[in-house]
PDB file of C-alpha atoms and ligand atoms in Angstrom:
ATOM      1  CA  MET K   1     157.682  23.925 131.436  1.00  0.00           C
ATOM      2  CA  ASN K   2     155.588  25.054 128.542  1.00  0.00           C
ATOM      3  CA  GLN K   3     153.386  22.062 127.870  1.00  0.00           C
ATOM      4  CA  ASP K   4     150.469  21.932 125.478  1.00  0.00           C
ATOM      5  CA  PHE K   5     147.930  20.148 127.658  1.00  0.00           C
ATOM      6  CA  ASN K   6     145.252  20.589 124.985  1.00  0.00           C
ATOM      7  CA  ALA K   7     147.196  18.480 122.486  1.00  0.00           C
ATOM      8  CA  ASP K   8     147.965  15.825 125.139  1.00  0.00           C
ATOM      9  CA  ARG K   9     144.308  15.713 126.188  1.00  0.00           C
ATOM     10  CA  ALA K  10     143.150  15.344 122.580  1.00  0.00           C
ATOM     11  CA  GLU K  11     145.516  12.384 122.096  1.00  0.00           C
ATOM     12  CA  LEU K  12     144.269  10.686 125.281  1.00  0.00           C
ATOM     13  CA  VAL K  13     140.658  11.179 124.199  1.00  0.00           C
ATOM     14  CA  ARG K  14     141.481   9.660 120.816  1.00  0.00           C
ATOM     15  CA  GLN K  15     142.758   6.532 122.613  1.00  0.00           C
ATOM     16  CA  LEU K  16     139.742   6.386 124.956  1.00  0.00           C
ATOM     17  CA  ARG K  17     137.331   6.529 122.011  1.00  0.00           C
ATOM     18  CA  LEU K  18     138.639   3.138 120.840  1.00  0.00           C
ATOM     19  CA  GLU K  19     137.017   1.497 123.885  1.00  0.00           C
ATOM     20  CA  ILE K  20     134.534   3.935 125.407  1.00  0.00           C
ATOM     21  CA  LYS K  21     131.435   4.332 123.278  1.00  0.00           C
ATOM     22  CA  ASP K  22     129.389   6.770 125.392  1.00  0.00           C
ATOM     23  CA  GLU K  23     130.121  10.179 123.821  1.00  0.00           C
ATOM     24  CA  LYS K  24     128.841  11.997 126.917  1.00  0.00           C
ATOM     25  CA  VAL K  25     131.584  10.341 128.953  1.00  0.00           C
ATOM     26  CA  ILE K  26     134.182  11.180 126.289  1.00  0.00           C
ATOM     27  CA  SER K  27     133.196  14.843 126.230  1.00  0.00           C
ATOM     28  CA  ALA K  28     133.321  15.028 130.051  1.00  0.00           C
ATOM     29  CA  MET K  29     136.885  13.675 129.837  1.00  0.00           C
ATOM     30  CA  GLU K  30     137.585  16.402 127.262  1.00  0.00           C
ATOM     31  CA  ARG K  31     136.307  19.126 129.586  1.00  0.00           C
ATOM     32  CA  VAL K  32     137.949  18.260 132.925  1.00  0.00           C
ATOM     33  CA  PRO K  33     141.618  19.361 133.273  1.00  0.00           C
ATOM     34  CA  ARG K  34     143.229  16.299 134.938  1.00  0.00           C
ATOM     35  CA  GLU K  35     146.512  18.187 135.509  1.00  0.00           C
ATOM     36  CA  LEU K  36     144.821  20.321 138.188  1.00  0.00           C
ATOM     37  CA  PHE K  37     144.174  17.197 140.313  1.00  0.00           C
ATOM     38  CA  LEU K  38     147.862  16.202 140.368  1.00  0.00           C
ATOM     39  CA  PRO K  39     150.819  17.327 142.476  1.00  0.00           C
ATOM     40  CA  PRO K  40     153.141  19.725 140.527  1.00  0.00           C
ATOM     41  CA  ASP K  41     155.852  17.103 139.945  1.00  0.00           C
ATOM     42  CA  THR K  42     153.556  14.756 137.972  1.00  0.00           C
ATOM     43  CA  GLN K  43     151.390  17.301 136.146  1.00  0.00           C
ATOM     44  CA  HIS K  44     153.343  16.752 132.930  1.00  0.00           C
ATOM     45  CA  LEU K  45     152.057  13.131 132.939  1.00  0.00           C
ATOM     46  CA  ALA K  46     148.403  14.154 133.348  1.00  0.00           C
ATOM     47  CA  TYR K  47     147.292  12.784 129.956  1.00  0.00           C
ATOM     48  CA  GLU K  48     149.231   9.535 130.000  1.00  0.00           C
ATOM     49  CA  ASN K  49     146.665   6.749 130.309  1.00  0.00           C
ATOM     50  CA  MET K  50     147.952   5.575 133.694  1.00  0.00           C
ATOM     51  CA  PRO K  51     147.225   5.868 137.412  1.00  0.00           C
ATOM     52  CA  LEU K  52     149.575   8.270 139.225  1.00  0.00           C
ATOM     53  CA  PRO K  53     150.548   8.782 142.864  1.00  0.00           C
ATOM     54  CA  ILE K  54     148.801  11.563 144.799  1.00  0.00           C
ATOM     55  CA  ALA K  55     149.407  12.443 148.481  1.00  0.00           C
ATOM     56  CA  GLU K  56     149.117   9.975 151.391  1.00  0.00           C
ATOM     57  CA  GLY K  57     150.219   6.925 149.360  1.00  0.00           C
ATOM     58  CA  GLN K  58     146.974   6.947 147.332  1.00  0.00           C
ATOM     59  CA  THR K  59     146.503   7.106 143.544  1.00  0.00           C
ATOM     60  CA  ILE K  60     144.471   9.008 140.983  1.00  0.00           C
ATOM     61  CA  SER K  61     142.818   6.327 138.832  1.00  0.00           C
ATOM     62  CA  GLN K  62     143.817   5.617 135.236  1.00  0.00           C
ATOM     63  CA  PRO K  63     141.722   7.737 132.822  1.00  0.00           C
ATOM     64  CA  PHE K  64     140.486   4.605 131.007  1.00  0.00           C
ATOM     65  CA  ILE K  65     139.209   3.138 134.298  1.00  0.00           C
ATOM     66  CA  VAL K  66     137.532   6.458 135.224  1.00  0.00           C
ATOM     67  CA  ALA K  67     135.792   6.475 131.833  1.00  0.00           C
ATOM     68  CA  LEU K  68     134.821   2.780 132.077  1.00  0.00           C
ATOM     69  CA  MET K  69     133.371   3.117 135.595  1.00  0.00           C
ATOM     70  CA  THR K  70     131.478   6.265 134.630  1.00  0.00           C
ATOM     71  CA  GLU K  71     130.118   4.680 131.452  1.00  0.00           C
ATOM     72  CA  ALA K  72     128.909   1.694 133.509  1.00  0.00           C
ATOM     73  CA  LEU K  73     126.573   4.011 135.469  1.00  0.00           C
ATOM     74  CA  ASP K  74     124.845   5.055 132.230  1.00  0.00           C
ATOM     75  CA  LEU K  75     124.116   8.606 133.483  1.00  0.00           C
ATOM     76  CA  ARG K  76     121.459  10.810 131.845  1.00  0.00           C
ATOM     77  CA  GLY K  77     121.904  13.994 133.865  1.00  0.00           C
ATOM     78  CA  GLU K  78     119.422  13.859 136.726  1.00  0.00           C
ATOM     79  CA  GLU K  79     120.900  11.108 138.887  1.00  0.00           C
ATOM     80  CA  ARG K  80     122.098  11.221 142.474  1.00  0.00           C
ATOM     81  CA  VAL K  81     125.490   9.537 142.626  1.00  0.00           C
ATOM     82  CA  LEU K  82     127.724   8.484 145.512  1.00  0.00           C
ATOM     83  CA  GLU K  83     131.484   8.095 145.176  1.00  0.00           C
ATOM     84  CA  VAL K  84     133.408   6.258 147.902  1.00  0.00           C
ATOM     85  CA  GLY K  85     137.053   7.431 147.826  1.00  0.00           C
ATOM     86  CA  THR K  86     137.301  11.065 146.641  1.00  0.00           C
ATOM     87  CA  GLY K  87     141.112  10.934 146.448  1.00  0.00           C
ATOM     88  CA  SER K  88     142.206  13.689 144.067  1.00  0.00           C
ATOM     89  CA  GLY K  89     138.602  14.592 143.160  1.00  0.00           C
ATOM     90  CA  TYR K  90     139.104  13.871 139.437  1.00  0.00           C
ATOM     91  CA  GLN K  91     136.480  11.117 139.206  1.00  0.00           C
ATOM     92  CA  THR K  92     134.200  13.332 141.319  1.00  0.00           C
ATOM     93  CA  ALA K  93     134.460  16.088 138.683  1.00  0.00           C
ATOM     94  CA  ILE K  94     133.706  13.668 135.834  1.00  0.00           C
ATOM     95  CA  LEU K  95     130.598  12.493 137.712  1.00  0.00           C
ATOM     96  CA  ALA K  96     129.531  16.081 138.404  1.00  0.00           C
ATOM     97  CA  GLU K  97     129.677  16.787 134.654  1.00  0.00           C
ATOM     98  CA  LEU K  98     127.192  13.985 133.963  1.00  0.00           C
ATOM     99  CA  ALA K  99     124.910  13.563 136.999  1.00  0.00           C
ATOM    100  CA  GLY K 100     122.534  15.857 138.861  1.00  0.00           C
ATOM    101  CA  TRP K 101     124.117  15.598 142.312  1.00  0.00           C
ATOM    102  CA  VAL K 102     127.315  13.954 143.535  1.00  0.00           C
ATOM    103  CA  VAL K 103     128.095  12.974 147.115  1.00  0.00           C
ATOM    104  CA  SER K 104     131.708  11.869 147.669  1.00  0.00           C
ATOM    105  CA  VAL K 105     133.314  10.536 150.854  1.00  0.00           C
ATOM    106  CA  GLU K 106     137.031  10.261 151.691  1.00  0.00           C
ATOM    107  CA  ARG K 107     138.745   8.950 154.826  1.00  0.00           C
ATOM    108  CA  ARG K 108     141.940  11.001 154.497  1.00  0.00           C
ATOM    109  CA  GLN K 109     141.333  14.572 155.603  1.00  0.00           C
ATOM    110  CA  ARG K 110     144.280  16.006 153.690  1.00  0.00           C
ATOM    111  CA  LEU K 111     143.021  14.574 150.377  1.00  0.00           C
ATOM    112  CA  LEU K 112     139.515  15.776 151.102  1.00  0.00           C
ATOM    113  CA  GLU K 113     140.770  19.332 151.660  1.00  0.00           C
ATOM    114  CA  SER K 114     142.854  19.382 148.514  1.00  0.00           C
ATOM    115  CA  ALA K 115     140.040  17.873 146.389  1.00  0.00           C
ATOM    116  CA  SER K 116     137.643  20.435 147.841  1.00  0.00           C
ATOM    117  CA  ARG K 117     139.963  23.298 146.806  1.00  0.00           C
ATOM    118  CA  THR K 118     140.387  21.975 143.257  1.00  0.00           C
ATOM    119  CA  LEU K 119     136.677  21.287 142.729  1.00  0.00           C
ATOM    120  CA  GLY K 120     135.786  24.703 144.190  1.00  0.00           C
ATOM    121  CA  ARG K 121     138.259  26.385 141.867  1.00  0.00           C
ATOM    122  CA  LEU K 122     136.613  24.664 138.880  1.00  0.00           C
ATOM    123  CA  GLY K 123     133.245  26.043 139.993  1.00  0.00           C
ATOM    124  CA  TYR K 124     131.188  22.873 140.579  1.00  0.00           C
ATOM    125  CA  THR K 125     127.980  23.518 142.521  1.00  0.00           C
ATOM    126  CA  ASN K 126     126.524  19.986 142.488  1.00  0.00           C
ATOM    127  CA  ILE K 127     129.109  18.233 144.669  1.00  0.00           C
ATOM    128  CA  GLU K 128     128.917  17.468 148.379  1.00  0.00           C
ATOM    129  CA  LEU K 129     132.136  16.203 150.054  1.00  0.00           C
ATOM    130  CA  HIS K 130     132.215  14.443 153.432  1.00  0.00           C
ATOM    131  CA  PRO K 131     134.797  12.789 155.658  1.00  0.00           C
ATOM    132  CA  ALA K 132     134.187   9.020 155.734  1.00  0.00           C
ATOM    133  CA  GLN K 133     132.444   7.801 158.863  1.00  0.00           C
ATOM    134  CA  GLU K 134     132.389   4.357 160.404  1.00  0.00           C
ATOM    135  CA  THR K 135     129.487   3.233 158.210  1.00  0.00           C
ATOM    136  CA  LEU K 136     130.650   2.772 154.624  1.00  0.00           C
ATOM    137  CA  GLY K 137     129.237   5.251 152.089  1.00  0.00           C
ATOM    138  CA  TRP K 138     126.894   8.065 153.102  1.00  0.00           C
ATOM    139  CA  PRO K 139     123.523   6.614 154.177  1.00  0.00           C
ATOM    140  CA  GLU K 140     122.175  10.098 155.023  1.00  0.00           C
ATOM    141  CA  GLY K 141     122.108  10.898 151.301  1.00  0.00           C
ATOM    142  CA  ALA K 142     120.622   7.577 150.118  1.00  0.00           C
ATOM    143  CA  PRO K 143     119.054   6.286 147.958  1.00  0.00           C
ATOM    144  CA  TYR K 144     121.504   6.741 145.071  1.00  0.00           C
ATOM    145  CA  ASP K 145     120.939   5.915 141.400  1.00  0.00           C
ATOM    146  CA  GLY K 146     124.627   5.119 141.101  1.00  0.00           C
ATOM    147  CA  ILE K 147     127.490   4.311 143.458  1.00  0.00           C
ATOM    148  CA  ILE K 148     131.158   4.219 142.402  1.00  0.00           C
ATOM    149  CA  VAL K 149     133.735   2.769 144.773  1.00  0.00           C
ATOM    150  CA  THR K 150     137.244   3.808 143.788  1.00  0.00           C
ATOM    151  CA  ALA K 151     139.078   1.448 146.174  1.00  0.00           C
ATOM    152  CA  GLY K 152     139.168  -2.364 146.160  1.00  0.00           C
ATOM    153  CA  ALA K 153     137.001  -4.494 148.475  1.00  0.00           C
ATOM    154  CA  PRO K 154     137.264  -8.198 149.426  1.00  0.00           C
ATOM    155  CA  LYS K 155     133.542  -8.635 148.679  1.00  0.00           C
ATOM    156  CA  THR K 156     130.557  -6.482 147.809  1.00  0.00           C
ATOM    157  CA  PRO K 157     129.610  -4.588 150.984  1.00  0.00           C
ATOM    158  CA  PRO K 158     125.877  -5.196 151.727  1.00  0.00           C
ATOM    159  CA  GLY K 159     125.696  -1.722 153.309  1.00  0.00           C
ATOM    160  CA  LEU K 160     126.310  -0.133 149.903  1.00  0.00           C
ATOM    161  CA  ILE K 161     123.611  -2.242 148.203  1.00  0.00           C
ATOM    162  CA  ASP K 162     121.247  -0.900 150.882  1.00  0.00           C
ATOM    163  CA  GLN K 163     122.105   2.662 149.783  1.00  0.00           C
ATOM    164  CA  LEU K 164     121.128   1.963 146.148  1.00  0.00           C
ATOM    165  CA  ALA K 165     117.768   3.040 144.736  1.00  0.00           C
ATOM    166  CA  GLU K 166     115.560   0.548 142.934  1.00  0.00           C
ATOM    167  CA  GLY K 167     117.269   0.013 139.547  1.00  0.00           C
ATOM    168  CA  GLY K 168     120.443   1.628 140.894  1.00  0.00           C
ATOM    169  CA  LYS K 169     123.928   0.549 139.819  1.00  0.00           C
ATOM    170  CA  LEU K 170     126.982  -0.098 141.983  1.00  0.00           C
ATOM    171  CA  VAL K 171     130.410  -0.185 140.305  1.00  0.00           C
ATOM    172  CA  ILE K 172     133.073  -1.647 142.562  1.00  0.00           C
ATOM    173  CA  PRO K 173     136.457  -3.423 142.322  1.00  0.00           C
ATOM    174  CA  VAL K 174     136.220  -6.727 144.217  1.00  0.00           C
ATOM    175  CA  GLY K 175     139.071  -9.171 144.820  1.00  0.00           C
ATOM    176  CA  SER K 176     142.342  -9.416 146.738  1.00  0.00           C
ATOM    177  CA  ARG K 177     144.258  -6.478 148.242  1.00  0.00           C
ATOM    178  CA  TYR K 178     146.373  -6.310 145.060  1.00  0.00           C
ATOM    179  CA  GLU K 179     144.085  -7.101 142.133  1.00  0.00           C
ATOM    180  CA  GLN K 180     140.377  -7.059 141.567  1.00  0.00           C
ATOM    181  CA  LYS K 181     137.563  -7.553 139.103  1.00  0.00           C
ATOM    182  CA  LEU K 182     135.538  -4.495 138.314  1.00  0.00           C
ATOM    183  CA  LEU K 183     131.917  -5.444 139.006  1.00  0.00           C
ATOM    184  CA  ARG K 184     128.686  -3.736 138.034  1.00  0.00           C
ATOM    185  CA  ILE K 185     125.855  -4.709 140.337  1.00  0.00           C
ATOM    186  CA  ILE K 186     122.283  -3.740 139.523  1.00  0.00           C
ATOM    187  CA  LYS K 187     119.561  -3.795 142.188  1.00  0.00           C
ATOM    188  CA  ARG K 188     116.097  -4.720 140.910  1.00  0.00           C
ATOM    189  CA  LYS K 189     113.315  -5.505 143.381  1.00  0.00           C
ATOM    190  CA  ASP K 190     115.058  -7.995 145.640  1.00  0.00           C
ATOM    191  CA  GLN K 191     117.215  -9.320 142.853  1.00  0.00           C
ATOM    192  CA  ILE K 192     120.849  -8.436 142.380  1.00  0.00           C
ATOM    193  CA  SER K 193     122.567  -8.944 139.031  1.00  0.00           C
ATOM    194  CA  THR K 194     126.351  -8.906 138.713  1.00  0.00           C
ATOM    195  CA  GLU K 195     128.496  -8.322 135.632  1.00  0.00           C
ATOM    196  CA  ASN K 196     132.292  -8.475 135.391  1.00  0.00           C
ATOM    197  CA  LEU K 197     133.708  -5.469 133.493  1.00  0.00           C
ATOM    198  CA  GLY K 198     137.325  -6.702 133.599  1.00  0.00           C
ATOM    199  CA  GLY K 199     140.468  -6.762 135.701  1.00  0.00           C
ATOM    200  CA  CYS K 200     141.788  -3.766 137.627  1.00  0.00           C
ATOM    201  CA  ARG K 201     144.056  -2.752 140.472  1.00  0.00           C
ATOM    202  CA  PHE K 202     142.980  -0.298 143.157  1.00  0.00           C
ATOM    203  CA  VAL K 203     144.290   0.728 146.585  1.00  0.00           C
ATOM    204  CA  PRO K 204     142.388  -1.061 149.397  1.00  0.00           C
ATOM    205  CA  LEU K 205     139.027   0.103 150.669  1.00  0.00           C
ATOM    206  CA  ILE K 206     139.534   0.554 154.412  1.00  0.00           C
ATOM    207  CA  ALA K 207     136.364  -0.132 156.374  1.00  0.00           C
ATOM    208  CA  ARG K 208     134.688  -2.523 158.780  1.00  0.00           C
ATOM    209  CA  GLU K 209     132.984  -4.151 155.781  1.00  0.00           C
ATOM    210  CA  ALA K 210     136.236  -4.255 153.751  1.00  0.00           C
ATOM    211  CA  TRP K 211     139.982  -4.284 154.636  1.00  0.00           C
ATOM    212  CA  ALA K 212     141.729  -3.439 157.925  1.00  0.00           C
ATOM    213  CA  ASP K 213     143.963  -0.335 157.921  1.00  0.00           C
TER     214      ASP K 213
HETATM  215  N1  SAH V 301     138.758   8.501 142.706  1.00  0.00           N
HETATM  216  C1  SAH V 301     140.059   8.766 143.240  1.00  0.00           C
HETATM  217  C2  SAH V 301     140.721   7.498 143.700  1.00  0.00           C
HETATM  218  C3  SAH V 301     141.617   7.724 144.861  1.00  0.00           C
HETATM  219  S1  SAH V 301     142.336   6.242 145.524  1.00  0.00           S
HETATM  220  C4  SAH V 301     140.930   9.461 142.216  1.00  0.00           C
HETATM  221  O1  SAH V 301     140.878   9.085 141.034  1.00  0.00           O
HETATM  222  O2  SAH V 301     141.693  10.339 142.587  1.00  0.00           O
HETATM  223  C5  SAH V 301     141.033   5.666 146.597  1.00  0.00           C
HETATM  224  C6  SAH V 301     140.702   6.567 147.745  1.00  0.00           C
HETATM  225  O3  SAH V 301     139.768   5.852 148.586  1.00  0.00           O
HETATM  226  C7  SAH V 301     141.866   6.938 148.655  1.00  0.00           C
HETATM  227  O4  SAH V 301     141.988   8.328 148.681  1.00  0.00           O
HETATM  228  C8  SAH V 301     141.483   6.361 150.024  1.00  0.00           C
HETATM  229  O5  SAH V 301     141.877   7.183 151.105  1.00  0.00           O
HETATM  230  C9  SAH V 301     139.970   6.291 149.914  1.00  0.00           C
HETATM  231  N2  SAH V 301     139.298   5.341 150.815  1.00  0.00           N
HETATM  232  C10 SAH V 301     139.708   4.119 151.221  1.00  0.00           C
HETATM  233  N3  SAH V 301     138.783   3.563 152.038  1.00  0.00           N
HETATM  234  C11 SAH V 301     137.749   4.458 152.141  1.00  0.00           C
HETATM  235  C12 SAH V 301     136.494   4.467 152.832  1.00  0.00           C
HETATM  236  N4  SAH V 301     136.106   3.454 153.608  1.00  0.00           N
HETATM  237  N5  SAH V 301     135.693   5.549 152.693  1.00  0.00           N
HETATM  238  C13 SAH V 301     136.080   6.606 151.928  1.00  0.00           C
HETATM  239  N6  SAH V 301     137.257   6.656 151.270  1.00  0.00           N
HETATM  240  C14 SAH V 301     138.082   5.601 151.359  1.00  0.00           C
END
């Protein structure tokens, strides 16, 4: 198929601009080729504003949600960011465009390997990928200025708040196994503030502090 991905990408970005005001996030979405993070049979849908299936019954997030979650971290370029749930690696790439260093953890080895190949091929040198361990997140790399969880949790896991730096932001879908509210949690001194960014639907976060497998 001879598809003009550039035209499709430009149309998606036009739609995103209606709701996403951070131009740095918009231009990262313009730079990262989402089709490369998809299996061949769905690549033609890469710039539809929808989540799509990837391997292992998981999903690549909807571009609008990727942009919204990234915007919520308010990145300036120097930050250390943790992503929980690498999946395809697309959100990882968007973060790597905008932060200083990105650590991403994934519990499915096959996804981790395929994300690693795609991100390597695109030439990123500020990403560290790890297999998920029993403790949620990646405490060895803490503290983080931002944490993005790309799977839904029943409640905010205290272990992730612990991995946030002072003033750090955690963006996480919290709710039932099937629908969640996207929360932004900011850690200041010993105070935690929580904002609801809207409804969303993610695959479950599988962990001792979240859902059972
Ligand atoms: N950001 C990804 C989203 C993938 S779906 C993308 O846009 O492609 C969420 C991912 O979270 C799945 O790949 C799932 O395997 C992973 N996941 C679930 N629980 C996890 C945990 N405790 N630690 C790390 N990854 C987890």
